[in-house]
Amino acid sequence: MKPLLSSFTAVMAIAAAMSLSGCKAGDVSAETPEPTVSVRVADVTGGQTEGLALRFSGIVRATQRATLTFQVSGTLKERAVELGQTVSAGDVLARVYNPALAPARDSARAKLDELKTQFEQAKREWDRSSRLHERGVVSEQSLEQLAARRDSLRASVATAQAALAEATQLLDESTLRAPFSGRVEALLVEPDEFVAAGQPVMRMSSPEGREVEVRVPAYLLEHVTLQQELPIWSVQDRTRPPQTGSVVEIAQAGAVRGELHPILVSLPVDSLEPGAPVEVGITPVRLSATTVPLLSVVRSGEGTGVFRVRDGQARRVPVTVERIVGERVVVRAEELSPGDQVVYAGMTRLTDGDAVEVR
């Protein structure tokens, strides 16, 4: 009896021990935190990128400038200004002598006076004949002829007035006046030299306003907008900080191969003197496609997607694959932004919403 009792006691002790161990195991599993999945991640690339600033050379010039010419030919008989002289608008700069201008004006004035006299005489004759016609002394035909002569002389007077105005204007064009206030930059003709109509005589510019024109390839026109601010460096003084200019004009792209297109940039007042060589910086900006690693794209019944990691949690984001570029994939996804992190290793045990540990 004692051996049987001992065996029963041993079996009960083992059962009690197993029951106790099971309760302890249950307590431990309830307190164990949710397991995390170990993964590796990579950044999403894309968005707006800026390249290096490209520098284009140009020369500072005055915003308001003019190359002055005579509208008539002749000999330069008077030059009233010197190189570098400051003038006001309307000042006389030079005069040319053309022996035909003054006589042409005088002839046109005399012709006008003659036609006016004839017109007044024809008008008086028509008035007298009109009164005689009412009495039956002058015929209708004679009255009509006098009216036609009167109207013809009226038209001739108008033509003579136009001719006199033209001759007077041509004579006035023999005097060159300053179109605006500024400084004489260059004298291109010396006194007593013959000047043809339209031949440059002198250049002048206004001290108000500075600008620089640079020529760029056609593809850079898309990276410049009106009123955009651009840095401008002085070539003569590299230690000088760059000035800031504003784009005021942009040329249209042409069809000529290899042609450079002008861009006009205005400078602050009293910043750089006209004639100073400068460099204008233009930084091309481009929009790069959104890309993710090729290994991060997974396909399921819901379509293609990637796992984005935020705050230690992985969420599935649907994407549309456009093309493969090397080891990356160009995708279209509204929920992805450049800089986001997506899983590319450890996805076999990963489901939507799992906690992850980034290795």
Coordinates of C-alpha atoms in Angstrom, one line a residue:
M1 CA 0.0 0.0 0.0
K2 CA 2.8 2.5 0.7
P3 CA 4.4 2.2 -2.8
L4 CA 1.0 2.8 -4.5
L5 CA 0.3 5.8 -2.3
S6 CA 3.7 7.2 -3.1
S7 CA 3.2 6.9 -6.8
F8 CA -0.2 8.6 -6.6
T9 CA 1.3 11.4 -4.6
A10 CA 4.1 11.9 -7.2
V11 CA 1.6 12.1 -10.1
M12 CA -0.5 14.7 -8.3
A13 CA 2.6 16.7 -7.6
I14 CA 3.6 16.7 -11.2
A15 CA 0.1 17.8 -12.3
A16 CA 0.1 20.6 -9.8
A17 CA 3.5 21.8 -11.0
M18 CA 2.4 21.7 -14.7
S19 CA -0.7 23.7 -13.8
L20 CA 1.3 26.3 -12.0
S21 CA 3.8 26.6 -14.8
G22 CA 0.9 27.1 -17.3
C23 CA -0.5 29.9 -15.3
K24 CA 2.9 31.6 -15.1
A25 CA 3.4 31.3 -18.8
G26 CA 0.0 32.8 -19.5
D27 CA 0.8 35.7 -17.2
V28 CA 4.1 36.4 -19.0
S29 CA 2.5 36.3 -22.5
A30 CA -0.1 38.8 -21.5
E31 CA 2.6 41.2 -20.4
T32 CA 4.8 40.8 -23.5
P33 CA 4.7 43.8 -25.9
E34 CA 3.6 43.5 -29.5
P35 CA 6.4 42.0 -31.6
T36 CA 8.1 44.3 -34.2
V37 CA 9.2 43.5 -37.7
S38 CA 12.8 44.3 -38.5
V39 CA 13.0 46.1 -41.9
R40 CA 15.3 48.3 -43.9
V41 CA 14.1 51.5 -45.5
A42 CA 15.1 54.0 -48.2
D43 CA 14.1 57.6 -49.0
V44 CA 11.6 58.7 -51.7
T45 CA 13.3 61.1 -54.1
G46 CA 11.8 63.7 -56.3
G47 CA 10.3 67.2 -56.2
Q48 CA 12.0 70.5 -57.2
T49 CA 15.7 70.6 -57.6
E50 CA 18.1 73.4 -58.4
G51 CA 21.3 73.1 -60.3
L52 CA 24.5 75.2 -60.1
A53 CA 24.2 78.9 -61.0
L54 CA 25.3 79.5 -64.6
R55 CA 27.0 82.9 -65.2
F56 CA 26.6 84.9 -68.4
S57 CA 28.7 87.9 -69.2
G58 CA 27.3 91.3 -70.2
I59 CA 28.1 95.1 -70.1
V60 CA 26.2 97.6 -67.9
R61 CA 24.5 100.3 -70.0
A62 CA 22.1 103.1 -69.4
T63 CA 18.4 102.2 -69.6
Q64 CA 17.6 105.4 -71.6
R65 CA 20.1 105.9 -74.4
A66 CA 20.0 107.1 -78.0
T67 CA 22.1 107.3 -81.1
L68 CA 21.2 110.7 -82.7
T69 CA 21.0 111.3 -86.5
F70 CA 20.0 114.0 -88.9
Q71 CA 17.0 113.4 -91.1
V72 CA 18.6 115.5 -93.9
S73 CA 22.0 115.4 -95.4
G74 CA 24.5 118.3 -95.3
T75 CA 27.8 119.5 -93.9
L76 CA 28.2 119.6 -90.1
K77 CA 28.7 123.4 -89.6
E78 CA 28.1 123.6 -85.8
R79 CA 28.6 121.3 -82.9
A80 CA 27.5 122.9 -79.7
V81 CA 28.6 120.2 -77.2
E82 CA 31.7 118.4 -76.1
L83 CA 32.3 114.8 -75.2
G84 CA 31.0 114.0 -71.7
Q85 CA 29.0 117.2 -71.5
T86 CA 25.6 117.2 -69.7
V87 CA 22.7 118.5 -71.6
S88 CA 19.0 119.1 -71.0
A89 CA 16.1 118.1 -73.1
G90 CA 15.6 120.4 -76.1
D91 CA 19.2 121.8 -76.1
V92 CA 20.8 122.4 -79.5
L93 CA 23.5 119.8 -80.1
A94 CA 24.6 120.4 -83.7
R95 CA 23.5 121.8 -87.1
V96 CA 24.1 120.8 -90.7
Y97 CA 24.0 123.1 -93.7
N98 CA 22.2 122.1 -96.8
P99 CA 21.9 124.8 -99.5
A100 CA 18.6 123.5 -100.8
L101 CA 16.6 123.6 -97.6
A102 CA 16.0 127.3 -97.0
P103 CA 15.3 128.1 -100.7
A104 CA 12.8 125.2 -100.8
R105 CA 11.0 126.6 -97.8
D106 CA 10.9 130.1 -99.3
S107 CA 9.7 128.7 -102.7
A108 CA 6.9 126.8 -101.0
R109 CA 5.8 129.9 -99.0
A110 CA 5.8 132.0 -102.2
K111 CA 3.8 129.4 -104.0
L112 CA 1.3 129.3 -101.2
D113 CA 0.9 133.1 -101.3
E114 CA 0.3 133.0 -105.0
L115 CA -2.3 130.3 -104.8
K116 CA -4.1 132.1 -102.0
T117 CA -4.3 135.3 -104.1
Q118 CA -5.7 133.3 -107.1
F119 CA -8.2 131.6 -104.8
E120 CA -9.4 134.8 -103.3
Q121 CA -9.8 136.3 -106.8
A122 CA -11.7 133.2 -108.0
K123 CA -14.0 133.4 -105.0
R124 CA -14.8 137.1 -105.7
E125 CA -15.5 136.3 -109.4
W126 CA -17.9 133.5 -108.4
D127 CA -19.7 135.8 -105.9
R128 CA -20.2 138.5 -108.6
S129 CA -21.3 136.0 -111.3
S130 CA -23.7 134.4 -108.8
R131 CA -25.5 137.7 -108.3
L132 CA -25.5 138.3 -112.1
H133 CA -26.9 134.8 -112.6
E134 CA -29.9 135.7 -110.5
R135 CA -30.6 138.6 -112.8
G136 CA -30.2 136.4 -115.9
V137 CA -27.1 138.0 -117.2
V138 CA -24.7 135.1 -116.6
S139 CA -25.5 131.6 -117.8
E140 CA -25.6 128.5 -115.6
Q141 CA -22.7 127.0 -117.5
S142 CA -20.4 130.0 -116.9
L143 CA -21.3 130.0 -113.2
E144 CA -20.4 126.3 -112.9
Q145 CA -17.0 126.9 -114.6
L146 CA -16.2 129.6 -112.1
A147 CA -17.2 127.4 -109.2
A148 CA -15.0 124.6 -110.5
R149 CA -12.0 127.0 -110.8
R150 CA -12.6 128.2 -107.3
D151 CA -12.7 124.7 -105.9
S152 CA -9.6 123.7 -107.8
L153 CA -7.7 126.6 -106.4
R154 CA -8.9 125.8 -102.9
A155 CA -7.4 122.3 -103.3
S156 CA -4.2 123.8 -104.7
V157 CA -3.9 126.0 -101.6
A158 CA -4.2 123.0 -99.3
T159 CA -1.5 121.2 -101.3
A160 CA 0.8 124.3 -101.1
Q161 CA 0.3 124.5 -97.3
A162 CA 1.4 120.8 -97.0
A163 CA 4.4 121.5 -99.2
L164 CA 5.4 124.5 -97.0
A165 CA 5.0 122.4 -93.8
E166 CA 7.2 119.7 -95.3
A167 CA 9.9 122.2 -96.4
T168 CA 9.8 123.9 -93.0
Q169 CA 10.1 120.6 -91.2
L170 CA 13.1 119.6 -93.3
L171 CA 14.8 122.8 -92.5
D172 CA 14.1 122.2 -88.8
E173 CA 15.6 118.8 -89.1
S174 CA 18.9 120.4 -89.9
T175 CA 19.1 121.3 -86.2
L176 CA 19.8 118.4 -83.8
R177 CA 18.3 118.7 -80.3
A178 CA 18.6 116.6 -77.2
P179 CA 15.6 114.3 -76.9
F180 CA 16.1 113.9 -73.1
S181 CA 18.4 115.1 -70.3
G182 CA 21.6 113.2 -70.2
R183 CA 25.3 113.0 -71.0
V184 CA 27.0 113.0 -74.4
E185 CA 28.8 109.6 -74.6
A186 CA 30.3 109.7 -78.1
L187 CA 30.9 112.2 -81.0
L188 CA 31.0 110.3 -84.2
V189 CA 31.3 113.1 -86.8
E190 CA 33.7 116.1 -86.8
P191 CA 32.8 119.6 -87.9
D192 CA 32.8 120.4 -91.7
E193 CA 32.3 116.6 -92.5
F194 CA 29.5 115.6 -94.8
V195 CA 26.7 113.9 -93.0
A196 CA 24.3 111.6 -94.8
A197 CA 20.6 111.4 -93.8
G198 CA 20.3 108.8 -91.0
Q199 CA 24.1 108.6 -90.4
P200 CA 24.9 108.4 -86.6
V201 CA 26.3 111.7 -85.3
M202 CA 26.6 111.3 -81.6
R203 CA 25.4 109.1 -78.7
M204 CA 23.9 110.2 -75.4
S205 CA 22.5 108.5 -72.4
S206 CA 20.5 109.3 -69.2
P207 CA 22.1 108.9 -65.8
E208 CA 18.8 107.5 -64.5
G209 CA 18.6 103.7 -64.7
R210 CA 21.0 100.9 -65.4
E211 CA 20.5 97.6 -67.2
V212 CA 22.5 94.7 -68.6
E213 CA 21.7 92.4 -71.5
V214 CA 22.8 88.7 -71.5
R215 CA 22.3 86.1 -74.1
V216 CA 21.4 82.5 -73.0
P217 CA 20.5 79.2 -74.7
A218 CA 16.9 78.6 -75.5
Y219 CA 16.4 75.9 -72.7
L220 CA 17.2 78.5 -70.0
L221 CA 14.3 80.8 -71.1
E222 CA 12.0 78.4 -69.2
H223 CA 13.9 79.0 -66.0
V224 CA 13.5 82.8 -66.0
T225 CA 10.4 84.8 -65.3
L226 CA 9.6 88.5 -65.4
Q227 CA 10.4 90.4 -62.2
Q228 CA 12.6 87.5 -61.1
E229 CA 15.7 88.6 -59.1
L230 CA 19.1 87.5 -60.3
P231 CA 22.5 88.0 -58.8
I232 CA 25.0 90.2 -60.7
W233 CA 28.7 90.1 -60.0
S234 CA 31.3 92.7 -61.0
V235 CA 34.1 91.3 -63.1
Q236 CA 36.5 94.0 -62.1
D237 CA 36.1 93.6 -58.4
R238 CA 35.5 89.9 -57.4
T239 CA 35.5 90.7 -53.7
R240 CA 32.5 93.0 -54.1
P241 CA 29.2 91.4 -53.0
P242 CA 26.8 90.7 -55.9
Q243 CA 24.1 93.2 -56.8
T244 CA 20.5 92.0 -57.2
G245 CA 18.8 92.7 -60.6
S246 CA 15.3 92.2 -61.8
V247 CA 14.3 90.6 -65.1
V248 CA 12.4 93.1 -67.3
E249 CA 12.4 91.5 -70.7
I250 CA 12.7 87.9 -72.0
A251 CA 13.1 87.0 -75.6
Q252 CA 11.0 84.4 -77.5
A253 CA 12.8 81.2 -78.5
G254 CA 13.7 81.2 -82.2
A255 CA 14.1 78.4 -84.7
V256 CA 17.7 79.2 -85.6
R257 CA 19.9 76.4 -84.4
G258 CA 22.4 77.4 -81.8
E259 CA 21.0 80.9 -81.5
L260 CA 21.4 82.7 -78.1
H261 CA 18.4 84.7 -76.9
P262 CA 18.6 88.0 -75.0
I263 CA 17.4 88.6 -71.4
L264 CA 17.3 92.2 -70.1
V265 CA 18.0 92.7 -66.4
S266 CA 17.6 96.1 -64.6
L267 CA 20.0 97.1 -61.9
P268 CA 19.5 99.3 -58.9
V269 CA 20.2 103.0 -59.3
D270 CA 23.8 104.1 -58.6
S271 CA 25.0 100.4 -58.4
L272 CA 27.3 100.0 -61.3
E273 CA 28.5 102.5 -63.9
P274 CA 27.7 102.0 -67.6
G275 CA 30.4 100.1 -69.4
A276 CA 31.3 97.9 -66.4
P277 CA 31.7 94.2 -67.3
V278 CA 29.5 92.0 -65.2
E279 CA 28.2 88.4 -64.9
V280 CA 24.6 87.5 -64.4
G281 CA 23.8 84.3 -62.6
I282 CA 20.9 82.1 -63.7
T283 CA 20.1 78.9 -61.8
P284 CA 18.2 76.3 -63.7
V285 CA 15.3 74.7 -61.7
R286 CA 13.7 71.4 -62.8
L287 CA 11.0 69.1 -61.4
S288 CA 12.4 65.5 -60.9
A289 CA 10.1 62.5 -61.0
T290 CA 9.1 60.7 -57.8
T291 CA 11.1 57.5 -57.5
V292 CA 11.4 54.6 -55.0
P293 CA 13.6 51.5 -54.9
L294 CA 12.6 48.8 -57.2
L295 CA 12.6 46.3 -54.3
S296 CA 10.1 48.4 -52.3
V297 CA 7.2 47.9 -54.8
V298 CA 4.9 45.0 -53.8
R299 CA 2.1 43.6 -55.8
S300 CA -1.1 42.1 -54.2
G301 CA -4.8 41.7 -55.0
E302 CA -5.2 45.4 -54.2
G303 CA -2.7 46.4 -56.8
T304 CA 0.9 47.7 -56.5
G305 CA 2.0 49.6 -53.5
V306 CA 4.8 50.4 -51.1
F307 CA 5.1 50.3 -47.2
R308 CA 5.8 53.8 -45.9
V309 CA 7.3 54.0 -42.4
R310 CA 6.2 56.8 -40.0
D311 CA 6.5 56.9 -36.3
G312 CA 7.7 53.2 -36.2
Q313 CA 4.6 51.9 -38.1
A314 CA 4.3 50.7 -41.6
R315 CA 1.4 51.7 -43.8
R316 CA 0.6 50.5 -47.3
V317 CA 0.4 53.3 -49.8
P318 CA -0.9 52.5 -53.3
V319 CA 1.3 53.6 -56.2
T320 CA 1.2 53.5 -60.0
V321 CA 4.4 52.4 -61.7
E322 CA 5.3 54.4 -64.7
R323 CA 8.8 53.2 -65.7
I324 CA 11.9 51.6 -64.3
V325 CA 15.1 53.6 -64.2
G326 CA 18.0 51.4 -63.2
E327 CA 17.4 50.2 -59.6
R328 CA 14.6 52.6 -59.0
V329 CA 11.1 53.0 -60.2
V330 CA 9.3 56.1 -61.3
V331 CA 5.9 56.1 -59.5
R332 CA 2.8 58.3 -59.3
A333 CA 1.3 58.5 -55.8
E334 CA -0.6 61.3 -54.2
E335 CA 0.3 60.2 -50.6
L336 CA 4.1 60.0 -51.2
S337 CA 6.3 63.0 -50.8
P338 CA 10.1 63.4 -51.3
G339 CA 11.9 62.4 -48.1
D340 CA 9.4 59.8 -47.0
Q341 CA 10.8 56.4 -46.1
V342 CA 9.7 53.2 -47.7
V343 CA 10.5 49.5 -46.8
Y344 CA 12.7 47.7 -49.3
A345 CA 13.8 44.7 -47.2
G346 CA 11.9 42.6 -44.6
M347 CA 8.5 42.8 -46.3
T348 CA 7.7 39.1 -46.4
R349 CA 6.5 39.2 -42.7
L350 CA 5.0 42.7 -43.0
T351 CA 1.3 43.6 -43.1
D352 CA -0.5 47.0 -43.1
G353 CA -0.2 48.6 -39.7
D354 CA 2.6 46.5 -38.3
A355 CA 5.1 48.0 -35.9
V356 CA 8.6 48.0 -37.4
E357 CA 12.1 48.4 -36.3
V358 CA 14.4 50.1 -38.8
R359 CA 17.8 48.4 -39.1

